[in-house]
JSON list of C-alpha atoms in Angstrom, two decimals:
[
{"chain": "A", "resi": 1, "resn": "UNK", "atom": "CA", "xyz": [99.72, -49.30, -52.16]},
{"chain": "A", "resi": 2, "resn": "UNK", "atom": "CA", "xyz": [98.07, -46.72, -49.98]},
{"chain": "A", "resi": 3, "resn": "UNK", "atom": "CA", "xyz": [95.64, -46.15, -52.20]},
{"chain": "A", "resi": 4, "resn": "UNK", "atom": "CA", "xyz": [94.70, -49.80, -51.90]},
{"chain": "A", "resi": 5, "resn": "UNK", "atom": "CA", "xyz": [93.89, -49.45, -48.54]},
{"chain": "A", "resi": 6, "resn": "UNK", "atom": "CA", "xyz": [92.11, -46.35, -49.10]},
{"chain": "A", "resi": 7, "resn": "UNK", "atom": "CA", "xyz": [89.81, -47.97, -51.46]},
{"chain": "A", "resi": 8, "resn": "UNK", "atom": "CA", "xyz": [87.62, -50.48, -48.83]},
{"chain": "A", "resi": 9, "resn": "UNK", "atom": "CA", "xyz": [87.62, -47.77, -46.12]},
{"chain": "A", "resi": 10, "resn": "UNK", "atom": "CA", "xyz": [85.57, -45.42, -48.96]},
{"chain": "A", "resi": 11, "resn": "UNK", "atom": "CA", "xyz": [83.12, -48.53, -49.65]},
{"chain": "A", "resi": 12, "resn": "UNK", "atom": "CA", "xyz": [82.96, -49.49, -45.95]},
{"chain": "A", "resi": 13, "resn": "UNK", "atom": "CA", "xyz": [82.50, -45.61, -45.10]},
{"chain": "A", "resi": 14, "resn": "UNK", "atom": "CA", "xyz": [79.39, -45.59, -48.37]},
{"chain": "A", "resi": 15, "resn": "UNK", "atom": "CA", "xyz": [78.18, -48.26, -47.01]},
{"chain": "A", "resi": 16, "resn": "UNK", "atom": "CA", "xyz": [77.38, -47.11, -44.07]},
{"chain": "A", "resi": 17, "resn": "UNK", "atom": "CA", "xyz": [76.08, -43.96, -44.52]},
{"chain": "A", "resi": 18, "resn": "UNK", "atom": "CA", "xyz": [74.05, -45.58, -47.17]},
{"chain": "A", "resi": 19, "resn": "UNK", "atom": "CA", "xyz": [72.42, -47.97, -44.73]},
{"chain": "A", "resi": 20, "resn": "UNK", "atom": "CA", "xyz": [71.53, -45.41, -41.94]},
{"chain": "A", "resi": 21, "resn": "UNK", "atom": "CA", "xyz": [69.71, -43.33, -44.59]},
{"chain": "A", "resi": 22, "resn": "UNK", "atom": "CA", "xyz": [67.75, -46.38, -45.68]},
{"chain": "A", "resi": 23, "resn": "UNK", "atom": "CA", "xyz": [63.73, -45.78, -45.72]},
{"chain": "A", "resi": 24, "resn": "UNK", "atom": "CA", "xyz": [62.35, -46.99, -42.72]},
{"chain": "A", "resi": 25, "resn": "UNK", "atom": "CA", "xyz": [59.38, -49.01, -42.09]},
{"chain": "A", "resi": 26, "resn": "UNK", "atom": "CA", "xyz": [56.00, -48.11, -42.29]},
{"chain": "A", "resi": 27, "resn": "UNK", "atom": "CA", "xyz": [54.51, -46.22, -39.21]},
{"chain": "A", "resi": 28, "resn": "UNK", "atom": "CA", "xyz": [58.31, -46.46, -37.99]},
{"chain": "A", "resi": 29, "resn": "UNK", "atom": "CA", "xyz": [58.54, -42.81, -36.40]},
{"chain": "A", "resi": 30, "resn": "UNK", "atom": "CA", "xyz": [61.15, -40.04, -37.96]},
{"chain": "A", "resi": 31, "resn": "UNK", "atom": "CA", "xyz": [64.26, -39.27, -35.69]},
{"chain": "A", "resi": 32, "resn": "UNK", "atom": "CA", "xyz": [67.38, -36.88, -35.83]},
{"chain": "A", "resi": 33, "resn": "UNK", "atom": "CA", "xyz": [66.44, -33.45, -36.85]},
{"chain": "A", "resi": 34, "resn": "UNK", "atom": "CA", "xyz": [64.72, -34.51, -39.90]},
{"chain": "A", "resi": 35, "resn": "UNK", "atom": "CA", "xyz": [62.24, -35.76, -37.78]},
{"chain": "A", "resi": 36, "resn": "UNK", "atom": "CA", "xyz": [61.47, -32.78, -35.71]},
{"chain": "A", "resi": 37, "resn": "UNK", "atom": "CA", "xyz": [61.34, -30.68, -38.33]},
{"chain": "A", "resi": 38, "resn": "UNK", "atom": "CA", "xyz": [58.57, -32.52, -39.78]},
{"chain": "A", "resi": 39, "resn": "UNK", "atom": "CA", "xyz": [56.42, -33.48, -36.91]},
{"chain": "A", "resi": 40, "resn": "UNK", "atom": "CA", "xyz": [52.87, -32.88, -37.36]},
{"chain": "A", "resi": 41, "resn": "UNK", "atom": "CA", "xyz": [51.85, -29.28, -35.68]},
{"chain": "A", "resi": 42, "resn": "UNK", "atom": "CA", "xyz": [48.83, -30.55, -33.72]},
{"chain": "A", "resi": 43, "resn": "UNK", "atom": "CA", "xyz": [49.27, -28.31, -30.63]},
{"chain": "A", "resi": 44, "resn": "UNK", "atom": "CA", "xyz": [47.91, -24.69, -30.63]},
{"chain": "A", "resi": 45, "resn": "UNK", "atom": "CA", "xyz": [47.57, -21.62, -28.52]},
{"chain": "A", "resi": 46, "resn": "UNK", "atom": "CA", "xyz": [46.80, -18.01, -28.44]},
{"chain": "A", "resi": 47, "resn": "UNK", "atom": "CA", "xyz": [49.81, -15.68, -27.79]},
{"chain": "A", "resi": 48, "resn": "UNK", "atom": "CA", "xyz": [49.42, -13.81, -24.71]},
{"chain": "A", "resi": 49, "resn": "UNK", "atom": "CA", "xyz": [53.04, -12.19, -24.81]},
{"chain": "A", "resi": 50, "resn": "UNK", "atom": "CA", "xyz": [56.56, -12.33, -26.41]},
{"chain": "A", "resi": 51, "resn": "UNK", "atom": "CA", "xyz": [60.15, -12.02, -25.20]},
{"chain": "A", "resi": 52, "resn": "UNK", "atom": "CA", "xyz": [62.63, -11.87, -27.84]},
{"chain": "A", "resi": 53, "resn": "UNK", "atom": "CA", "xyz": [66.18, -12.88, -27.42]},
{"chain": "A", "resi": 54, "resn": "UNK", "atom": "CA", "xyz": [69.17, -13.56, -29.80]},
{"chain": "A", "resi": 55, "resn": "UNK", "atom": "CA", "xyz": [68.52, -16.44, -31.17]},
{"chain": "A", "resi": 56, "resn": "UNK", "atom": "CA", "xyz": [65.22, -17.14, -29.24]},
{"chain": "A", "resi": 57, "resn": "UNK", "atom": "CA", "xyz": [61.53, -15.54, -29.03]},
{"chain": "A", "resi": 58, "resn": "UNK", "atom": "CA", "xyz": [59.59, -16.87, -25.97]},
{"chain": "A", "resi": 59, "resn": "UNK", "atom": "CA", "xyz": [56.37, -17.07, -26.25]},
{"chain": "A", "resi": 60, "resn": "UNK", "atom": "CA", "xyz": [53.79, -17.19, -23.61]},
{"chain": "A", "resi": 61, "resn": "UNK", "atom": "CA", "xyz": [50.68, -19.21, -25.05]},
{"chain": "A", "resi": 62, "resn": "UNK", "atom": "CA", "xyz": [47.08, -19.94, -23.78]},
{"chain": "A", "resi": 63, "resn": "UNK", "atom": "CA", "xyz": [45.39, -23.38, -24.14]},
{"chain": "A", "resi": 64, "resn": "UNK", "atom": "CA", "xyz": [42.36, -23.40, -23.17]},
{"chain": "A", "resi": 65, "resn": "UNK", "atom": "CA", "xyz": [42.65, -23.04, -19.01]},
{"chain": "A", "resi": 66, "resn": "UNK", "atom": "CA", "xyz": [46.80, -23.25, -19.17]},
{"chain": "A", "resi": 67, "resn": "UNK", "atom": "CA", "xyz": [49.36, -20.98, -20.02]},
{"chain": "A", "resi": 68, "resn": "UNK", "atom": "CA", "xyz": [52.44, -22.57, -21.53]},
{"chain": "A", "resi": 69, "resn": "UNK", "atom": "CA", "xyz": [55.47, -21.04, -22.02]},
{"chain": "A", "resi": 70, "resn": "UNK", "atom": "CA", "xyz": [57.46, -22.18, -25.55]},
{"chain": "A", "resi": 71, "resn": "UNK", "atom": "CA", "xyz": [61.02, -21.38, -26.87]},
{"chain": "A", "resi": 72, "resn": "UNK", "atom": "CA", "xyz": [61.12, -21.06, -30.88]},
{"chain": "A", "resi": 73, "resn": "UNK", "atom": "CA", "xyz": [64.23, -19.88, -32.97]},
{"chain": "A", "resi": 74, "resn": "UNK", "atom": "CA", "xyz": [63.32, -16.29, -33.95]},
{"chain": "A", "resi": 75, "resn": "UNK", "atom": "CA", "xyz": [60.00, -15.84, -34.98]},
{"chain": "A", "resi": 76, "resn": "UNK", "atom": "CA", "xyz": [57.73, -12.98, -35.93]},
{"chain": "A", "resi": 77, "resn": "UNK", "atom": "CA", "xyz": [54.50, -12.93, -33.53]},
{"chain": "A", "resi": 78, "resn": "UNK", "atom": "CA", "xyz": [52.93, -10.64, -31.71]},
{"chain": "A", "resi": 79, "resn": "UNK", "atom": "CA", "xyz": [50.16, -10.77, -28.61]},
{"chain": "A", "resi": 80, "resn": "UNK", "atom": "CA", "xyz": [46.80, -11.86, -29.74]},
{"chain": "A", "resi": 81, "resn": "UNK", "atom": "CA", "xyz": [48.54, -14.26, -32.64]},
{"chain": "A", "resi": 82, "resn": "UNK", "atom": "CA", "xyz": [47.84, -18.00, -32.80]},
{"chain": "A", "resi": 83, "resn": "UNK", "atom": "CA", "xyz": [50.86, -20.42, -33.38]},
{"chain": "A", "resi": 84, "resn": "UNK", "atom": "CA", "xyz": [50.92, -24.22, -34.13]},
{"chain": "A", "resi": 85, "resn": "UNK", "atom": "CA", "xyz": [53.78, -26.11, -32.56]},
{"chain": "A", "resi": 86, "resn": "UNK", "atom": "CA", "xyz": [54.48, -30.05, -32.24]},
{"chain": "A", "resi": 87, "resn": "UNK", "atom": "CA", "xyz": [54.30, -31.95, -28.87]},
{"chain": "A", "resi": 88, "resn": "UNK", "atom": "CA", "xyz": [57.81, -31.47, -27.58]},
{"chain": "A", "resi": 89, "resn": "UNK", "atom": "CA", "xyz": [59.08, -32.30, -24.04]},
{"chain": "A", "resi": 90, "resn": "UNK", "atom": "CA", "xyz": [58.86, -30.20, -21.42]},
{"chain": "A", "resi": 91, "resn": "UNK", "atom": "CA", "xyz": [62.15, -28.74, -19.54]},
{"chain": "A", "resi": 92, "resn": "UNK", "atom": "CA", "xyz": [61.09, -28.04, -15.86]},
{"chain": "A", "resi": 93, "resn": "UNK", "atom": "CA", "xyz": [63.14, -25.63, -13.48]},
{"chain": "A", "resi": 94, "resn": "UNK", "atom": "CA", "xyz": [64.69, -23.48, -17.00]},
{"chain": "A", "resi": 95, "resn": "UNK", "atom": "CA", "xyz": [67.00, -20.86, -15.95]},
{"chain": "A", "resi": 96, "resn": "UNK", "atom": "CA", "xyz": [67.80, -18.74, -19.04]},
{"chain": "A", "resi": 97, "resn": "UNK", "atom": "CA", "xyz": [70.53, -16.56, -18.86]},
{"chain": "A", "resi": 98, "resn": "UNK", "atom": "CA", "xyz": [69.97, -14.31, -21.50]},
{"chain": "A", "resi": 99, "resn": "UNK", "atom": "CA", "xyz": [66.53, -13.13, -19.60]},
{"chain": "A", "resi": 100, "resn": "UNK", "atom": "CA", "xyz": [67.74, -13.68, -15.95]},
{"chain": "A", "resi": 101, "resn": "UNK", "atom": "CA", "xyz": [64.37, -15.36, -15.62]},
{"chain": "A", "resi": 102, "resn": "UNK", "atom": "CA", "xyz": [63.31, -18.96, -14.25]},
{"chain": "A", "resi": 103, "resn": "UNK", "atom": "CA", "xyz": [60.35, -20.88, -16.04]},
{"chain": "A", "resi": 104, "resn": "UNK", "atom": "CA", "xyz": [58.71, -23.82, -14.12]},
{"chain": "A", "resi": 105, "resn": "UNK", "atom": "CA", "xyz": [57.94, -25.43, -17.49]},
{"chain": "A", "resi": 106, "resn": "UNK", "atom": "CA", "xyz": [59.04, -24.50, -20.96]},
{"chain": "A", "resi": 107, "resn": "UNK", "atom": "CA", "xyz": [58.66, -26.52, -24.43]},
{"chain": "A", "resi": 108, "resn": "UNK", "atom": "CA", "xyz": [61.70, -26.00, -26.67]},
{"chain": "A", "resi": 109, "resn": "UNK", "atom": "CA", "xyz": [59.78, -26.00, -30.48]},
{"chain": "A", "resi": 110, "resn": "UNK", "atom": "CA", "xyz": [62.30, -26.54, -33.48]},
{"chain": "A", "resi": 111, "resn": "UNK", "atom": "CA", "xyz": [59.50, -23.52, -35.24]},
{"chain": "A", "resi": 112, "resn": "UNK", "atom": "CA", "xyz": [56.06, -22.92, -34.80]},
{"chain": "A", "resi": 113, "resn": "UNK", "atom": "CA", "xyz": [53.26, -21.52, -37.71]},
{"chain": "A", "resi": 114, "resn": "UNK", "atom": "CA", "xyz": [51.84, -18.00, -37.01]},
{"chain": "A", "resi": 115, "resn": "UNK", "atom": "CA", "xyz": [48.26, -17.21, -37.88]},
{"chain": "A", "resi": 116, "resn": "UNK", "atom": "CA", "xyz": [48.25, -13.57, -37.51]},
{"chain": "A", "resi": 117, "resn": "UNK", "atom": "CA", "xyz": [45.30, -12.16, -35.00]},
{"chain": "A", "resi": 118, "resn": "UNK", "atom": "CA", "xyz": [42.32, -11.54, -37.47]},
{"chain": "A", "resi": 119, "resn": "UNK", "atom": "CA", "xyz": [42.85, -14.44, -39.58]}
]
């Protein structure tokens, strides 16, 4: 008997998950984390400095006349490196902890692409 009942909440549970996996339209943007992950990296900058963190490397960037300040899960870059990033949102007023340090602006990246200075 219980199993029974079991049964349609498994199909009603497949179902489901099924249809919120389903392909989306065309041009119909990615969301979730599967979608940041594989945003295009059209943004770029030259490294001016790093702060490293657990869990976190800041990284001051130059583009062009502005300096932007971005917050990557742990990456390997060093000053005079160029990353690639995707267009995220920027978080005004950011207090972190960890560096007892305010930003005005800071862009949280889900990873960035170093080109090593020289390249």
């Amino acid at each position: 008997m219980k199993s029974l009942i079991a049964l349609p909440l498994l199909a009603a549970l497949a179902f489901s998950a099924q249809a919120s996996t389903a392909d989306k339209p065309a041009g119909h943007p990615m969301t979730g984390p599967a979608g940041a992950m594989n945003a295009e990296m059209t943004q770029q900058g030259k490294v001016m400095s790093v702060v490293e963190t657990q869990g976190f490397t800041y990284i001051e960037v130059q583009r062009g006349k502005d300096k932007l300040w971005l917050a990557a899960p742990t990456t390997a870059v060093k000053a005079g490196d160029t990353v690639h990033f995707a267009e995220q949102s920027m978080m005004p007023r950011y207090h972190s902890g960890s560096l007892n340090r305010d930003f005005n602006n800071i862009m949280f990246v889900n990873r960035v692409k170093v080109v090593p200075a020289g390249k």
